[in-house]
PDB file of C-alpha atoms in Angstrom:
ATOM      1  CA  MET A   1     268.534  36.714  13.467  1.00  0.00           C
ATOM      2  CA  ILE A   2     267.250  38.479  16.000  1.00  0.00           C
ATOM      3  CA  SER A   3     264.068  37.442  17.956  1.00  0.00           C
ATOM      4  CA  HIS A   4     262.240  39.096  21.635  1.00  0.00           C
ATOM      5  CA  ALA A   5     258.744  38.622  23.249  1.00  0.00           C
ATOM      6  CA  THR A   6     257.448  38.559  26.770  1.00  0.00           C
ATOM      7  CA  ILE A   7     254.152  37.031  28.233  1.00  0.00           C
ATOM      8  CA  LEU A   8     251.941  38.328  31.135  1.00  0.00           C
ATOM      9  CA  GLY A   9     252.172  35.314  33.887  1.00  0.00           C
ATOM     10  CA  ARG A  10     249.301  33.031  34.834  1.00  0.00           C
ATOM     11  CA  SER A  11     249.618  34.840  38.800  1.00  0.00           C
ATOM     12  CA  HIS A  12     249.672  38.373  36.982  1.00  0.00           C
ATOM     13  CA  ARG A  13     246.703  37.726  35.056  1.00  0.00           C
ATOM     14  CA  LEU A  14     244.944  36.668  38.033  1.00  0.00           C
ATOM     15  CA  MET A  15     245.279  39.366  39.771  1.00  0.00           C
ATOM     16  CA  GLN A  16     245.064  41.793  37.285  1.00  0.00           C
ATOM     17  CA  HIS A  17     248.599  43.173  37.234  1.00  0.00           C
ATOM     18  CA  ASN A  18     250.315  43.965  34.504  1.00  0.00           C
ATOM     19  CA  CYS A  19     253.071  42.605  32.395  1.00  0.00           C
ATOM     20  CA  GLN A  20     256.787  43.912  34.857  1.00  0.00           C
ATOM     21  CA  ASP A  21     259.075  42.134  31.963  1.00  0.00           C
ATOM     22  CA  PHE A  22     260.731  44.037  29.348  1.00  0.00           C
ATOM     23  CA  ALA A  23     262.659  42.564  25.588  1.00  0.00           C
ATOM     24  CA  THR A  24     263.950  44.434  22.800  1.00  0.00           C
ATOM     25  CA  ALA A  25     266.572  43.364  20.285  1.00  0.00           C
ATOM     26  CA  ALA A  26     268.544  44.837  17.919  1.00  0.00           C
ATOM     27  CA  THR A  27     271.134  45.661  15.140  1.00  0.00           C
ATOM     28  CA  PRO A  28     272.253  48.622  14.952  1.00  0.00           C
ATOM     29  CA  ALA A  29     275.123  48.401  12.636  1.00  0.00           C
ATOM     30  CA  PRO A  30     276.010  45.485  10.915  1.00  0.00           C
ATOM     31  CA  ASN A  31     277.285  42.115  12.076  1.00  0.00           C
ATOM     32  CA  VAL A  32     275.854  42.968  15.475  1.00  0.00           C
ATOM     33  CA  ALA A  33     273.015  42.629  17.168  1.00  0.00           C
ATOM     34  CA  ILE A  34     272.233  43.265  20.506  1.00  0.00           C
ATOM     35  CA  GLY A  35     269.367  41.823  23.104  1.00  0.00           C
ATOM     36  CA  LEU A  36     267.852  42.588  26.606  1.00  0.00           C
ATOM     37  CA  VAL A  37     265.307  41.920  28.773  1.00  0.00           C
ATOM     38  CA  CYS A  38     263.931  44.141  31.972  1.00  0.00           C
ATOM     39  CA  ASP A  39     261.997  42.598  34.783  1.00  0.00           C
ATOM     40  CA  GLY A  40     259.900  45.372  37.833  1.00  0.00           C
ATOM     41  CA  CYS A  41     259.615  44.258  40.921  1.00  0.00           C
ATOM     42  CA  GLY A  42     257.180  43.295  41.813  1.00  0.00           C
ATOM     43  CA  SER A  43     257.137  43.649  46.001  1.00  0.00           C
ATOM     44  CA  LYS A  44     254.207  46.614  47.214  1.00  0.00           C
ATOM     45  CA  PHE A  45     256.168  49.276  49.047  1.00  0.00           C
ATOM     46  CA  GLY A  46     255.714  49.947  52.738  1.00  0.00           C
ATOM     47  CA  GLY A  47     258.423  52.050  53.914  1.00  0.00           C
ATOM     48  CA  THR A  48     256.159  55.440  54.034  1.00  0.00           C
ATOM     49  CA  GLY A  49     253.511  53.656  56.974  1.00  0.00           C
ATOM     50  CA  ARG A  50     251.403  51.593  54.125  1.00  0.00           C
ATOM     51  CA  SER A  51     251.082  48.947  51.570  1.00  0.00           C
ATOM     52  CA  HIS A  52     251.778  50.977  47.805  1.00  0.00           C
ATOM     53  CA  SER A  53     251.203  48.470  44.846  1.00  0.00           C
ATOM     54  CA  SER A  54     253.803  48.219  43.286  1.00  0.00           C
ATOM     55  CA  HIS A  55     254.005  49.450  38.611  1.00  0.00           C
ATOM     56  CA  ASN A  56     257.681  48.899  38.106  1.00  0.00           C
ATOM     57  CA  GLU A  57     256.636  47.548  35.052  1.00  0.00           C
ATOM     58  CA  ILE A  58     257.073  51.373  34.184  1.00  0.00           C
ATOM     59  CA  GLY A  59     260.815  51.229  35.397  1.00  0.00           C
ATOM     60  CA  ALA A  60     261.429  47.831  33.004  1.00  0.00           C
ATOM     61  CA  ASN A  61     260.197  49.859  29.701  1.00  0.00           C
ATOM     62  CA  LEU A  62     262.070  53.032  30.731  1.00  0.00           C
ATOM     63  CA  LEU A  63     265.303  51.295  31.144  1.00  0.00           C
ATOM     64  CA  GLY A  64     265.151  48.633  28.351  1.00  0.00           C
ATOM     65  CA  GLN A  65     264.835  51.022  26.156  1.00  0.00           C
ATOM     66  CA  PHE A  66     267.118  53.447  26.760  1.00  0.00           C
ATOM     67  CA  ALA A  67     270.032  51.619  27.263  1.00  0.00           C
ATOM     68  CA  THR A  68     268.901  49.855  24.060  1.00  0.00           C
ATOM     69  CA  ASP A  69     268.916  53.422  22.835  1.00  0.00           C
ATOM     70  CA  HIS A  70     272.129  53.797  23.672  1.00  0.00           C
ATOM     71  CA  LEU A  71     273.641  51.211  23.348  1.00  0.00           C
ATOM     72  CA  SER A  72     272.171  51.586  19.516  1.00  0.00           C
ATOM     73  CA  ARG A  73     273.828  55.186  18.890  1.00  0.00           C
ATOM     74  CA  ARG A  74     276.812  53.552  19.656  1.00  0.00           C
ATOM     75  CA  LEU A  75     277.781  50.792  17.869  1.00  0.00           C
ATOM     76  CA  ALA A  76     276.096  52.562  15.166  1.00  0.00           C
ATOM     77  CA  ASN A  77     278.357  55.272  15.368  1.00  0.00           C
ATOM     78  CA  LEU A  78     281.737  52.368  15.710  1.00  0.00           C
ATOM     79  CA  PRO A  79     284.068  52.753  12.899  1.00  0.00           C
ATOM     80  CA  THR A  80     284.706  49.423  13.309  1.00  0.00           C
ATOM     81  CA  SER A  81     284.092  46.524  15.090  1.00  0.00           C
ATOM     82  CA  PRO A  82     284.537  46.711  18.639  1.00  0.00           C
ATOM     83  CA  THR A  83     287.288  44.551  20.782  1.00  0.00           C
ATOM     84  CA  ALA A  84     286.500  43.163  24.211  1.00  0.00           C
ATOM     85  CA  ASN A  85     288.426  46.703  25.801  1.00  0.00           C
ATOM     86  CA  GLY A  86     286.221  48.639  24.552  1.00  0.00           C
ATOM     87  CA  LEU A  87     283.046  46.869  24.768  1.00  0.00           C
ATOM     88  CA  GLU A  88     283.637  46.998  28.551  1.00  0.00           C
ATOM     89  CA  THR A  89     284.631  50.889  28.213  1.00  0.00           C
ATOM     90  CA  LEU A  90     281.031  51.068  25.559  1.00  0.00           C
ATOM     91  CA  LEU A  91     278.520  49.070  29.112  1.00  0.00           C
ATOM     92  CA  ALA A  92     280.410  50.832  32.290  1.00  0.00           C
ATOM     93  CA  ASP A  93     279.322  53.717  29.692  1.00  0.00           C
ATOM     94  CA  LEU A  94     276.019  52.635  29.846  1.00  0.00           C
ATOM     95  CA  HIS A  95     275.856  51.959  33.212  1.00  0.00           C
ATOM     96  CA  LEU A  96     276.816  55.371  33.772  1.00  0.00           C
ATOM     97  CA  ALA A  97     274.101  57.365  31.092  1.00  0.00           C
ATOM     98  CA  SER A  98     271.456  54.560  33.226  1.00  0.00           C
ATOM     99  CA  LEU A  99     272.300  56.163  36.345  1.00  0.00           C
ATOM    100  CA  SER A 100     272.295  59.758  34.962  1.00  0.00           C
ATOM    101  CA  PHE A 101     268.448  58.945  33.469  1.00  0.00           C
ATOM    102  CA  LEU A 102     267.234  57.578  36.342  1.00  0.00           C
ATOM    103  CA  HIS A 103     268.510  60.414  38.311  1.00  0.00           C
ATOM    104  CA  HIS A 104     266.861  63.211  35.492  1.00  0.00           C
ATOM    105  CA  LEU A 105     263.854  60.882  36.173  1.00  0.00           C
ATOM    106  CA  VAL A 106     263.590  61.257  40.058  1.00  0.00           C
ATOM    107  CA  ALA A 107     264.759  64.595  40.660  1.00  0.00           C
ATOM    108  CA  GLN A 108     261.011  65.911  38.442  1.00  0.00           C
ATOM    109  CA  PHE A 109     259.478  64.355  42.143  1.00  0.00           C
ATOM    110  CA  PRO A 110     259.377  66.109  44.838  1.00  0.00           C
ATOM    111  CA  GLU A 111     262.552  64.601  47.865  1.00  0.00           C
ATOM    112  CA  ALA A 112     259.639  63.789  50.169  1.00  0.00           C
ATOM    113  CA  THR A 113     257.620  61.822  47.455  1.00  0.00           C
ATOM    114  CA  ARG A 114     260.453  60.083  45.521  1.00  0.00           C
ATOM    115  CA  ARG A 115     261.356  56.920  47.693  1.00  0.00           C
ATOM    116  CA  GLU A 116     257.946  55.545  46.867  1.00  0.00           C
ATOM    117  CA  PHE A 117     258.683  56.546  43.224  1.00  0.00           C
ATOM    118  CA  ILE A 118     261.749  54.712  43.440  1.00  0.00           C
ATOM    119  CA  ALA A 119     260.844  51.942  44.779  1.00  0.00           C
ATOM    120  CA  THR A 120     257.163  51.584  43.367  1.00  0.00           C
ATOM    121  CA  ARG A 121     258.253  52.625  39.743  1.00  0.00           C
ATOM    122  CA  LEU A 122     261.816  52.311  39.406  1.00  0.00           C
ATOM    123  CA  LEU A 123     263.508  49.405  40.402  1.00  0.00           C
ATOM    124  CA  ALA A 124     264.234  46.479  37.469  1.00  0.00           C
ATOM    125  CA  THR A 125     266.819  44.250  36.542  1.00  0.00           C
ATOM    126  CA  LEU A 126     268.739  44.084  33.331  1.00  0.00           C
ATOM    127  CA  ILE A 127     269.859  41.437  31.389  1.00  0.00           C
ATOM    128  CA  GLY A 128     271.579  41.810  27.440  1.00  0.00           C
ATOM    129  CA  PHE A 129     274.092  40.424  25.328  1.00  0.00           C
ATOM    130  CA  ILE A 130     276.007  42.590  22.495  1.00  0.00           C
ATOM    131  CA  ARG A 131     276.479  39.385  19.697  1.00  0.00           C
ATOM    132  CA  THR A 132     279.674  41.281  16.790  1.00  0.00           C
ATOM    133  CA  SER A 133     281.358  39.549  14.588  1.00  0.00           C
ATOM    134  CA  GLU A 134     284.181  38.944  16.599  1.00  0.00           C
ATOM    135  CA  THR A 135     283.283  38.879  20.475  1.00  0.00           C
ATOM    136  CA  ALA A 136     280.024  38.188  21.964  1.00  0.00           C
ATOM    137  CA  VAL A 137     279.463  39.549  26.126  1.00  0.00           C
ATOM    138  CA  PHE A 138     276.537  39.214  28.422  1.00  0.00           C
ATOM    139  CA  PHE A 139     276.255  41.907  30.723  1.00  0.00           C
ATOM    140  CA  TRP A 140     273.838  42.005  34.232  1.00  0.00           C
ATOM    141  CA  GLN A 141     272.033  44.061  37.378  1.00  0.00           C
ATOM    142  CA  GLY A 142     270.241  41.351  38.842  1.00  0.00           C
ATOM    143  CA  ASP A 143     268.581  37.717  38.665  1.00  0.00           C
ATOM    144  CA  GLY A 144     266.977  35.554  35.115  1.00  0.00           C
ATOM    145  CA  PHE A 145     269.084  32.906  32.491  1.00  0.00           C
ATOM    146  CA  LEU A 146     271.744  33.042  30.103  1.00  0.00           C
ATOM    147  CA  VAL A 147     272.250  31.233  27.744  1.00  0.00           C
ATOM    148  CA  VAL A 148     274.784  30.653  25.109  1.00  0.00           C
ATOM    149  CA  ASP A 149     274.304  27.188  23.101  1.00  0.00           C
ATOM    150  CA  GLY A 150     271.758  25.729  24.733  1.00  0.00           C
ATOM    151  CA  ARG A 151     273.539  25.441  28.389  1.00  0.00           C
ATOM    152  CA  ILE A 152     272.608  27.372  30.768  1.00  0.00           C
ATOM    153  CA  CYS A 153     274.024  29.630  33.300  1.00  0.00           C
ATOM    154  CA  PRO A 154     271.633  30.593  35.723  1.00  0.00           C
ATOM    155  CA  LEU A 155     271.378  34.566  37.715  1.00  0.00           C
ATOM    156  CA  ASP A 156     270.474  33.620  40.947  1.00  0.00           C
ATOM    157  CA  SER A 157     269.910  36.308  43.385  1.00  0.00           C
ATOM    158  CA  ASN A 158     267.591  34.771  46.106  1.00  0.00           C
ATOM    159  CA  ASN A 159     264.489  36.543  45.506  1.00  0.00           C
ATOM    160  CA  GLN A 160     266.697  39.835  45.749  1.00  0.00           C
ATOM    161  CA  PRO A 161     267.983  41.215  42.642  1.00  0.00           C
ATOM    162  CA  ASN A 162     270.199  43.928  42.817  1.00  0.00           C
ATOM    163  CA  TYR A 163     267.854  46.701  41.329  1.00  0.00           C
ATOM    164  CA  LEU A 164     270.444  49.448  39.185  1.00  0.00           C
ATOM    165  CA  ALA A 165     267.988  52.019  40.528  1.00  0.00           C
ATOM    166  CA  TYR A 166     268.854  50.934  43.700  1.00  0.00           C
ATOM    167  CA  GLN A 167     272.141  52.855  44.064  1.00  0.00           C
ATOM    168  CA  LEU A 168     269.462  56.685  43.981  1.00  0.00           C
ATOM    169  CA  LEU A 169     268.420  55.024  47.505  1.00  0.00           C
ATOM    170  CA  GLN A 170     272.229  54.681  48.698  1.00  0.00           C
ATOM    171  CA  PRO A 171     274.762  55.163  45.959  1.00  0.00           C
ATOM    172  CA  ASP A 172     278.002  52.584  46.144  1.00  0.00           C
ATOM    173  CA  PRO A 173     280.765  54.586  44.535  1.00  0.00           C
ATOM    174  CA  THR A 174     282.934  50.773  43.762  1.00  0.00           C
ATOM    175  CA  GLN A 175     279.556  49.836  41.555  1.00  0.00           C
ATOM    176  CA  THR A 176     281.167  51.378  38.622  1.00  0.00           C
ATOM    177  CA  ASN A 177     279.528  48.884  35.607  1.00  0.00           C
ATOM    178  CA  PHE A 178     276.829  45.891  35.228  1.00  0.00           C
ATOM    179  CA  GLN A 179     278.327  41.899  36.034  1.00  0.00           C
ATOM    180  CA  LEU A 180     280.162  41.078  32.384  1.00  0.00           C
ATOM    181  CA  ALA A 181     280.827  37.494  31.602  1.00  0.00           C
ATOM    182  CA  PHE A 182     282.315  36.865  28.063  1.00  0.00           C
ATOM    183  CA  VAL A 183     281.832  33.529  25.969  1.00  0.00           C
ATOM    184  CA  PRO A 184     285.249  32.347  25.206  1.00  0.00           C
ATOM    185  CA  GLN A 185     285.146  31.070  21.374  1.00  0.00           C
ATOM    186  CA  ALA A 186     282.128  33.104  20.644  1.00  0.00           C
ATOM    187  CA  THR A 187     282.885  33.188  16.596  1.00  0.00           C
ATOM    188  CA  LYS A 188     282.015  29.325  16.996  1.00  0.00           C
ATOM    189  CA  ILE A 189     278.777  29.881  19.006  1.00  0.00           C
ATOM    190  CA  ASN A 190     275.397  29.395  16.846  1.00  0.00           C
ATOM    191  CA  TRP A 191     272.782  30.702  19.616  1.00  0.00           C
ATOM    192  CA  LEU A 192     272.386  32.501  22.442  1.00  0.00           C
ATOM    193  CA  ALA A 193     269.518  34.731  24.433  1.00  0.00           C
ATOM    194  CA  VAL A 194     268.577  35.832  27.487  1.00  0.00           C
ATOM    195  CA  SER A 195     265.991  36.120  29.584  1.00  0.00           C
ATOM    196  CA  SER A 196     264.416  36.940  32.601  1.00  0.00           C
ATOM    197  CA  ASP A 197     263.724  34.590  35.782  1.00  0.00           C
ATOM    198  CA  GLY A 198     259.903  33.336  34.326  1.00  0.00           C
ATOM    199  CA  TRP A 199     261.955  31.464  32.940  1.00  0.00           C
ATOM    200  CA  ASN A 200     263.194  27.703  33.037  1.00  0.00           C
ATOM    201  CA  ALA A 201     265.302  25.059  32.271  1.00  0.00           C
ATOM    202  CA  GLU A 202     263.292  22.919  29.283  1.00  0.00           C
ATOM    203  CA  LEU A 203     262.118  25.967  28.085  1.00  0.00           C
ATOM    204  CA  LEU A 204     265.327  27.813  27.101  1.00  0.00           C
ATOM    205  CA  THR A 205     266.734  24.595  25.167  1.00  0.00           C
ATOM    206  CA  GLN A 206     263.836  24.781  23.211  1.00  0.00           C
ATOM    207  CA  LEU A 207     264.841  28.489  21.809  1.00  0.00           C
ATOM    208  CA  GLU A 208     267.528  26.884  19.575  1.00  0.00           C
ATOM    209  CA  GLN A 209     264.949  26.214  16.991  1.00  0.00           C
ATOM    210  CA  PRO A 210     265.490  29.972  15.285  1.00  0.00           C
ATOM    211  CA  ARG A 211     261.809  31.833  15.099  1.00  0.00           C
ATOM    212  CA  PRO A 212     261.547  35.238  14.062  1.00  0.00           C
ATOM    213  CA  THR A 213     259.928  38.132  16.073  1.00  0.00           C
ATOM    214  CA  LEU A 214     255.914  37.212  15.965  1.00  0.00           C
ATOM    215  CA  ALA A 215     257.018  33.384  15.514  1.00  0.00           C
ATOM    216  CA  LEU A 216     258.767  33.454  19.156  1.00  0.00           C
ATOM    217  CA  GLN A 217     255.335  35.001  20.876  1.00  0.00           C
ATOM    218  CA  ARG A 218     253.387  32.801  19.736  1.00  0.00           C
ATOM    219  CA  TRP A 219     255.339  29.725  21.163  1.00  0.00           C
ATOM    220  CA  ILE A 220     255.693  31.444  24.198  1.00  0.00           C
ATOM    221  CA  ASN A 221     251.452  31.554  24.359  1.00  0.00           C
ATOM    222  CA  VAL A 222     251.282  28.331  23.489  1.00  0.00           C
ATOM    223  CA  GLN A 223     253.767  27.277  25.865  1.00  0.00           C
ATOM    224  CA  ALA A 224     252.053  29.788  28.498  1.00  0.00           C
ATOM    225  CA  GLN A 225     248.559  27.558  28.214  1.00  0.00           C
ATOM    226  CA  GLN A 226     250.257  24.569  30.177  1.00  0.00           C
ATOM    227  CA  ARG A 227     250.097  24.709  33.586  1.00  0.00           C
ATOM    228  CA  GLY A 228     252.962  25.096  34.668  1.00  0.00           C
ATOM    229  CA  GLN A 229     254.571  27.357  32.539  1.00  0.00           C
ATOM    230  CA  PHE A 230     255.494  30.693  33.106  1.00  0.00           C
ATOM    231  CA  ASP A 231     252.934  31.319  36.225  1.00  0.00           C
ATOM    232  CA  ASP A 232     255.298  34.273  36.603  1.00  0.00           C
ATOM    233  CA  ASP A 233     256.170  37.053  33.360  1.00  0.00           C
ATOM    234  CA  GLY A 234     258.727  36.137  31.046  1.00  0.00           C
ATOM    235  CA  ALA A 235     260.773  37.672  28.851  1.00  0.00           C
ATOM    236  CA  VAL A 236     263.250  36.520  26.791  1.00  0.00           C
ATOM    237  CA  ALA A 237     266.187  37.871  23.807  1.00  0.00           C
ATOM    238  CA  VAL A 238     267.668  35.645  21.020  1.00  0.00           C
ATOM    239  CA  TRP A 239     270.667  36.007  19.123  1.00  0.00           C
ATOM    240  CA  HIS A 240     270.944  32.851  15.525  1.00  0.00           C
ATOM    241  CA  LYS A 241     273.747  32.824  13.651  1.00  0.00           C
ATOM    242  CA  LYS A 242     272.523  32.204  10.093  1.00  0.00           C
ATOM    243  CA  GLU A 243     272.884  29.529   8.237  1.00  0.00           C
ATOM    244  CA  ASN A 244     275.696  29.195   5.876  1.00  0.00           C
ATOM    245  CA  CYS A 245     276.882  32.768   7.237  1.00  0.00           C
ATOM    246  CA  GLU A 246     279.920  33.978   9.585  1.00  0.00           C
ATOM    247  CA  PHE A 247     277.464  36.683  11.905  1.00  0.00           C
TER     248      PHE A 247
END
């Protein structure tokens, strides 16, 4: 079972800001699941001598949906289940395709305003997983959390995420793929998740209980009513092995 949800953080709600997080999930082929979250940068841009508000939820939504659609098309057309090497190549292709997608968006704007557009519209993290019947891999660029059967790995960038769209401002030719982590003994895991940095360890462990997307969204809505929970926006995608099934 695959599910996903987002929540508007308390601080953003009080300031009447949009939710800058995005989450999605897909099952493009039998025994294949994708989960992905993005978090838009909330910092203001001051590169022109005056402050510009951030609307990077646009980049989070566009980049997240593009990445999911790209992966879904590729995985749906594979004749066999991909190997670890095949997934690594697939994700390198996604990295290149995502940059090309962002480049095409930016090219529509006059050169004088491109830097401001990138800084206020396209800066977003991207964290995801691909689960197949034989393997599972996390991929990311930015901060957040990876979870495998309740074991939590924080992705901490000291509040300075390396957003993919930075490549449009200062290209790095050595950066040709996302950071990757393959899950050991993937056939034995029961659940995994990715989330934005608005979550905490206590809440993440409670994702062990399988919930369809609507139930997951309702559960998160209830958690957000408690003081100290989700002051920032939150996004999550979760995969659970079906009971009495191999996948």
